[in-house]
XYZ file of C-alpha atoms in Angstrom:
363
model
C -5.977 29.615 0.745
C -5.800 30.245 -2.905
C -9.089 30.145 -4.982
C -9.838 27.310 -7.382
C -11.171 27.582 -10.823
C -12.147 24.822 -12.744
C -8.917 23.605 -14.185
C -8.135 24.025 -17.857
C -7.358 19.856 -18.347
C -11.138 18.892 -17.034
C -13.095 21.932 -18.209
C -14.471 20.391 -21.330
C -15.374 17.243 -18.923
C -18.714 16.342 -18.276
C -18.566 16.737 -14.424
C -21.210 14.674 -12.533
C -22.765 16.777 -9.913
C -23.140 14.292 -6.506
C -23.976 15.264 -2.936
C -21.126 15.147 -0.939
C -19.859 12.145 0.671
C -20.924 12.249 4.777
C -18.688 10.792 7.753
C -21.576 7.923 7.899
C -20.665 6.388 4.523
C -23.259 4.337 2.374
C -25.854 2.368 3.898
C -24.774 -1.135 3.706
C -28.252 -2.771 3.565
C -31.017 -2.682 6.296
C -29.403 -5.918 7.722
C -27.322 -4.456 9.411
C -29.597 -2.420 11.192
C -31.686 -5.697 12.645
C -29.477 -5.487 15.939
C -30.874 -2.089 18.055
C -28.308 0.189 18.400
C -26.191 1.367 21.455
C -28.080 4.277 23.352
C -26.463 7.515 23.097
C -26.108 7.057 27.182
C -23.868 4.076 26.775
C -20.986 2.961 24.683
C -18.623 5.936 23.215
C -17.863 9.215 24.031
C -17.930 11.420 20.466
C -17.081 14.523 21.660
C -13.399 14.278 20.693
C -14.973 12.905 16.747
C -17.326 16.375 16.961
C -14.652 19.008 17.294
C -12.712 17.588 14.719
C -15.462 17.624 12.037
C -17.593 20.621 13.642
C -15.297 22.168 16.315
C -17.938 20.730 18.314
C -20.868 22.758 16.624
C -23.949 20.037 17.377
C -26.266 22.499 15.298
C -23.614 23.244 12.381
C -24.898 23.263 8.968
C -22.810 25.304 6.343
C -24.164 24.246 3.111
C -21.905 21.609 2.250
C -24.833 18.764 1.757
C -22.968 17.760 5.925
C -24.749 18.170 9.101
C -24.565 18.540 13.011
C -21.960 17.932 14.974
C -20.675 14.116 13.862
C -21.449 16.383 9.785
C -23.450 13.298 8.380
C -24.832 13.336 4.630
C -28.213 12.972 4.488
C -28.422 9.716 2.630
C -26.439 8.511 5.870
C -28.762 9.851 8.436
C -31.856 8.701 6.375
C -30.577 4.806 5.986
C -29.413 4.359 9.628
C -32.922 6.058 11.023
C -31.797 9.786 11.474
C -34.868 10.946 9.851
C -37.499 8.890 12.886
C -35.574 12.016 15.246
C -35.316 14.549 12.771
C -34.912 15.499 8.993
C -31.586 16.506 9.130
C -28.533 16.111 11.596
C -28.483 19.313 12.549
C -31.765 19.485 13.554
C -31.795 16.695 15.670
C -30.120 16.980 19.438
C -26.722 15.637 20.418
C -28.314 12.315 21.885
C -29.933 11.627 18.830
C -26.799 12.324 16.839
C -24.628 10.267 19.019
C -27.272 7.088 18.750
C -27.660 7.171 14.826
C -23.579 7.694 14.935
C -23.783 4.409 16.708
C -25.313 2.578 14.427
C -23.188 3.775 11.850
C -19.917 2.658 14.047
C -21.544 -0.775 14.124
C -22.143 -0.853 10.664
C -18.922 1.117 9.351
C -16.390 1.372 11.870
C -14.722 4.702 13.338
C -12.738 4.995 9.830
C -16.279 6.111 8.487
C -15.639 9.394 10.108
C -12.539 10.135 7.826
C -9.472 11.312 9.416
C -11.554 12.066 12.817
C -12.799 7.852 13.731
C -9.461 7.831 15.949
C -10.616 10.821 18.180
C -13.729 8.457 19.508
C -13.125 6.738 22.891
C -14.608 4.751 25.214
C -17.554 6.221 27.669
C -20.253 8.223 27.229
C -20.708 11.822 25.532
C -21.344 14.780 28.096
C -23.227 17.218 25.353
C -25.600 13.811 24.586
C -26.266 13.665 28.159
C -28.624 16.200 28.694
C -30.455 16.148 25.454
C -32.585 12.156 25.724
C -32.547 10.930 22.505
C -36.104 9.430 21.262
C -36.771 5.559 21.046
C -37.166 5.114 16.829
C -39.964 3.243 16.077
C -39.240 -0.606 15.509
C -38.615 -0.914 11.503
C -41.732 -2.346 9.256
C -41.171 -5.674 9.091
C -40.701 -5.471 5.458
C -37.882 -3.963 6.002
C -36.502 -6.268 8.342
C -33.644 -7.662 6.715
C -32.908 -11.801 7.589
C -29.591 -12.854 8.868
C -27.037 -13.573 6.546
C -26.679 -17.201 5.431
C -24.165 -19.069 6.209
C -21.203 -20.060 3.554
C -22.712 -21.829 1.134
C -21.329 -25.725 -1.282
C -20.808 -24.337 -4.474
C -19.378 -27.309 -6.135
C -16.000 -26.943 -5.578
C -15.818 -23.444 -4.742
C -15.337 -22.378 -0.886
C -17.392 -18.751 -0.026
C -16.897 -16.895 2.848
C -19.751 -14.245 4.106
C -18.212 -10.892 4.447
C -19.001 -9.808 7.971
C -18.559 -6.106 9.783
C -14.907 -5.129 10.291
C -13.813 -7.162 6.881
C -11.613 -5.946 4.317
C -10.467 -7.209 0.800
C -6.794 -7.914 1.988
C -7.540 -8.854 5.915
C -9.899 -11.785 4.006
C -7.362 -12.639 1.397
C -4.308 -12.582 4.189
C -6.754 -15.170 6.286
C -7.315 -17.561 2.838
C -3.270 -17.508 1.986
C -3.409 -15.240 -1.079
C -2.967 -12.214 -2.648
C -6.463 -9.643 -2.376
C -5.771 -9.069 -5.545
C -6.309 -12.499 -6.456
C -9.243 -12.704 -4.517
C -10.731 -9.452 -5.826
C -10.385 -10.277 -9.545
C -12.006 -13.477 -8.100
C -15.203 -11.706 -6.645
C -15.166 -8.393 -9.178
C -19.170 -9.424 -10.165
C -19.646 -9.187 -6.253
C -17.637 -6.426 -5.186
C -18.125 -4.077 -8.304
C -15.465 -1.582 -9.868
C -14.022 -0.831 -6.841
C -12.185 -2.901 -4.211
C -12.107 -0.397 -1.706
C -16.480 -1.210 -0.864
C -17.148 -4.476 0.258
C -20.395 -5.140 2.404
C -21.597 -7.198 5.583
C -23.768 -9.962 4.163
C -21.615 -10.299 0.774
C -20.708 -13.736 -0.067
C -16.852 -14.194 -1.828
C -15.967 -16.888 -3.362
C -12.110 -17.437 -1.219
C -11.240 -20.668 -3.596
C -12.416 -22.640 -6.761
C -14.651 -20.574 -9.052
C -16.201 -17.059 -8.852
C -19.799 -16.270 -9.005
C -21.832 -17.037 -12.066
C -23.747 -13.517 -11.494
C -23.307 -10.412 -9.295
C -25.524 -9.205 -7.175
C -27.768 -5.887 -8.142
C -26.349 -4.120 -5.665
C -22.443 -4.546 -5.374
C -22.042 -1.283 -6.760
C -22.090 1.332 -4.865
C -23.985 4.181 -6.175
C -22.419 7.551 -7.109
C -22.405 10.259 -3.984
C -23.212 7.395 -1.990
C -19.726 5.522 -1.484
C -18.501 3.963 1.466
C -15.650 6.382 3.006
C -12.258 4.618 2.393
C -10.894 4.272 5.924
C -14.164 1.822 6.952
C -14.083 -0.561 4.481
C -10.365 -0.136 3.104
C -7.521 -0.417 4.730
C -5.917 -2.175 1.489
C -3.819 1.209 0.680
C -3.149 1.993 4.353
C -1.354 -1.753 4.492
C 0.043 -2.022 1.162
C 3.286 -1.852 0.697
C 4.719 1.785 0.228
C 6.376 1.383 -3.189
C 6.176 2.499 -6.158
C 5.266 -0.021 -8.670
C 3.954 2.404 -11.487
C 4.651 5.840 -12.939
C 1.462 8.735 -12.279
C 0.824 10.023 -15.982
C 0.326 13.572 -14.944
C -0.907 16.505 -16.974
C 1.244 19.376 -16.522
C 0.559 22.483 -18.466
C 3.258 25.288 -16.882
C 6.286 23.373 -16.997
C 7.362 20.564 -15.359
C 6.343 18.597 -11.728
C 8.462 18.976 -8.767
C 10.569 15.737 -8.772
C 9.088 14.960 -4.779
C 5.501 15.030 -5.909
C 6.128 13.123 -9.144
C 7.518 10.671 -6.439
C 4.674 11.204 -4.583
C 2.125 10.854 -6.936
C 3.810 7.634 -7.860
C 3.498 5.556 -4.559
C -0.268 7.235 -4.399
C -1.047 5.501 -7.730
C 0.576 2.187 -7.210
C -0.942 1.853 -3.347
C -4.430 3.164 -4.040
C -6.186 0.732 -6.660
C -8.210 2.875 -8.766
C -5.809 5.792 -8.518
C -3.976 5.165 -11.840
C -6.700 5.359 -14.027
C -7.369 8.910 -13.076
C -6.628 11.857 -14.829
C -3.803 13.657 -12.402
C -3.517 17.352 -13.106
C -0.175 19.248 -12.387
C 1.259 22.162 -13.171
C -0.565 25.101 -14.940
C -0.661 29.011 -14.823
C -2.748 30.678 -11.595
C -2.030 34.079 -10.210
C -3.819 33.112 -7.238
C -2.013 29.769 -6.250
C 1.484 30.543 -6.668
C 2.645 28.741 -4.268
C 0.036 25.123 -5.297
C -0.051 24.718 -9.318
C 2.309 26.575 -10.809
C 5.139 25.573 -8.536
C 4.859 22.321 -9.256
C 3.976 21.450 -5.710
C 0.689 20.831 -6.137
C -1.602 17.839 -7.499
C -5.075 17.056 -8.463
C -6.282 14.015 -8.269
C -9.910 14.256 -10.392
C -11.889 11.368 -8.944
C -14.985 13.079 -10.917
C -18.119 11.029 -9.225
C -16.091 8.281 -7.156
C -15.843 9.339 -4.086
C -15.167 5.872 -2.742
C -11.813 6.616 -4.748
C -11.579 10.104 -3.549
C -11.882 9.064 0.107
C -9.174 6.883 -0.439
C -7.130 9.196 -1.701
C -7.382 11.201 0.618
C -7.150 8.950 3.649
C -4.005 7.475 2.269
C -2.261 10.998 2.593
C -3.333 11.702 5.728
C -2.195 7.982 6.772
C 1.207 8.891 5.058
C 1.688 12.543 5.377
C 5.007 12.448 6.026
C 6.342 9.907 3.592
C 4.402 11.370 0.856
C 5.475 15.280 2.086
C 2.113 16.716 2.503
C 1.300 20.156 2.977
C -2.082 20.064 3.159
C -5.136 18.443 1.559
C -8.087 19.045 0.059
C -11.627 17.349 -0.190
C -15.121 18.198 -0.161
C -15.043 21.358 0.591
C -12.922 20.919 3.544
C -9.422 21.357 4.077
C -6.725 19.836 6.536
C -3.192 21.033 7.379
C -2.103 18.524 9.699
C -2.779 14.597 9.845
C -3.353 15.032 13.485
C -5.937 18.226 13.097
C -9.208 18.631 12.351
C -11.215 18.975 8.748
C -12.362 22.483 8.446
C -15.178 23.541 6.602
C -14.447 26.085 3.420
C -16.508 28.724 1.810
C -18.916 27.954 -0.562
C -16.424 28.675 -4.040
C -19.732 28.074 -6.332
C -19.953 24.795 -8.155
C -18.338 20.993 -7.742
C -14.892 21.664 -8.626
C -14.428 24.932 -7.325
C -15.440 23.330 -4.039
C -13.322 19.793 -4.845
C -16.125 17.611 -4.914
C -14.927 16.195 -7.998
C -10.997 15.914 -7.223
C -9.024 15.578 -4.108
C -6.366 18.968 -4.312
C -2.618 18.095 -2.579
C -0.057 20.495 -1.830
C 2.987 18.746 -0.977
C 5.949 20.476 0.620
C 8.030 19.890 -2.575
């Protein structure tokens, strides 16, 4: 796979360094963590999830800021109790694994585990099995987060309390209008980005918005949500292409397919249009990627809400889109029904696409 070099359209960027985003996504708020968890004997049977992040490596740790078998991010495995079993993932056994990877399901959903959630099924996981996972320690009851209030009068205005499961559009869909028109309704609770919305959130589905957002509707950088768990809005938009991808191209023109390409991304993928898009330039080590034409990156910088997105919505339309492969946090995947594989450490955040999701599309 050819080598990547900081390319020559970012290079006098100021690149954000961020831990990598984890298959457990950001911590949605102790609340959710009130309910005890499924035991790792009962429930879901991960194994299938595991050897398509790991290859089923329970102990795997390769220096990509993901761990163990389920590869969590540590600011995952620390928020849903991973660090009551063990400091990291991969430290910790398979049971204990598989029960912090159920609390994450609860809170998240299988789409947490990007590109991998569908290999989970029902039943319970052999490896788990003979490894007992500890009983954490009850949470401090300062920490115990109250039940979410119910919907609230607000003079006029009708709010509805986002709940597990929830999306932007699935929410606007069941209040008959657009989630567009309910995001620009609820930006001061849902932040910058209408791919993260929360359990406990309250939107306002008619009248007036919110006189003030809360502290914490936006998600913090390197600690984003994975797109698949919280938005399905690009998977179920329409596939058209409203807008034209500006895209920097510094050997010549785009192939005509990925300029299409790029163009459905961009209008399906809110956020993905006010990225800088780099395409062509000169590499003697990617003939085949950049300077064919074939090849796009999408430079996401610190959002890797976005860049999850991105990402999941080519794997969710490899085909339409003509996909070759894609990469994203230092992983790479060839096929939308294979597995992420882990890549060698190239030496810094771009080299290793933590700030931009790289596409090669079959042109």
């Amino acid at each position: 796979m050819p080598k990547h070099r900081a390319p020559r359209y970012v290079r006098t960027k100021k690149v954000i360094a961020k831990a990598p985003v984890a298959a457990g996504a950001t911590v949605v708020g102790l609340g959710v963590l009130s309910t005890p968890a499924a035991s790792a004997s009962t429930g879901h049977d991960w194994t299938g999830v595991a050897e398509c992040m790991s290859s089923g490596d329970w102990d795997i740790n390769t220096g990509n800021g993901q761990y163990g078998g389920l590869q969590f991010k540590q600011s995952t495995w620390s928020g849903y109790g991973g660090t009551e079993f063990a400091p990291r993932a991969d430290l910790a056994t398979p049971a204990q694994q598989v029960e912090v990877a159920e609390r994450v399901l609860e809170g998240q959903g299988a789409g947490a585990w990007v590109g991998c959630g569908r290999h989970l099924t029902e039943g319970t996981t052999p490896a788990a099995a003979g490894s007992a996972a500890a009983t954490p320690a009850p949470a401090p009851a300062a920490e115990q987060a109250a039940p979410a209030a119910a919907p609230a009068e607000q003079g006029s205005a009708e709010e509805y309390t986002v709940r597990w499961g929830d999306t932007v559009k699935k929410i606007a869909a069941a209040h008959e209008q657009s989630w567009r028109e309910l995001y620009e309704r609820n930006t001061g609770v849902i932040g910058s980005n209408p791919h993260l919305i929360r359990p406990g959130q309250l939107l306002v589905v008619n009248g007036s918005a919110p006189a003030a957002a809360p502290a914490e509707s936006t998600a913090a950088a390197g600690d984003s949500a994975p797109a698949a768990a919280v938005a399905p809005i690009a998977a179920a938009a329409p596939q058209v292409a409203s807008a034209t991808a500006v895209i920097t191209n510094t050997a010549g023109p785009i192939h005509a397919a990925v300029q299409a390409a790029a163009n459905t991304v961009v209008s399906n993928v809110p956020g993905a249009g006010d990225i800088t898009l780099g395409g062509t330039r000169a590499s003697a080590v990617d003939p085949d990627g950049h300077p064919s034409g074939k090849a796009l990156d999408y430079m996401v910088m610190s959002d890797n809400a976005l860049g999850d997105a991105i990402a999941q919505y080519h794997v969710d339309h490899w085909d339409e889109l003509g996909v070759e492969y894609v990469i994203w946090e230092q992983r790479i995947l060839t096929s939308p029904d294979g597995a992420w594989k882990a890549m060698a450490d190239r030496g810094g955040v771009t080299a290793n696409h933590f700030d931009h999701v790289h596409v090669n599309y079959v042109g």
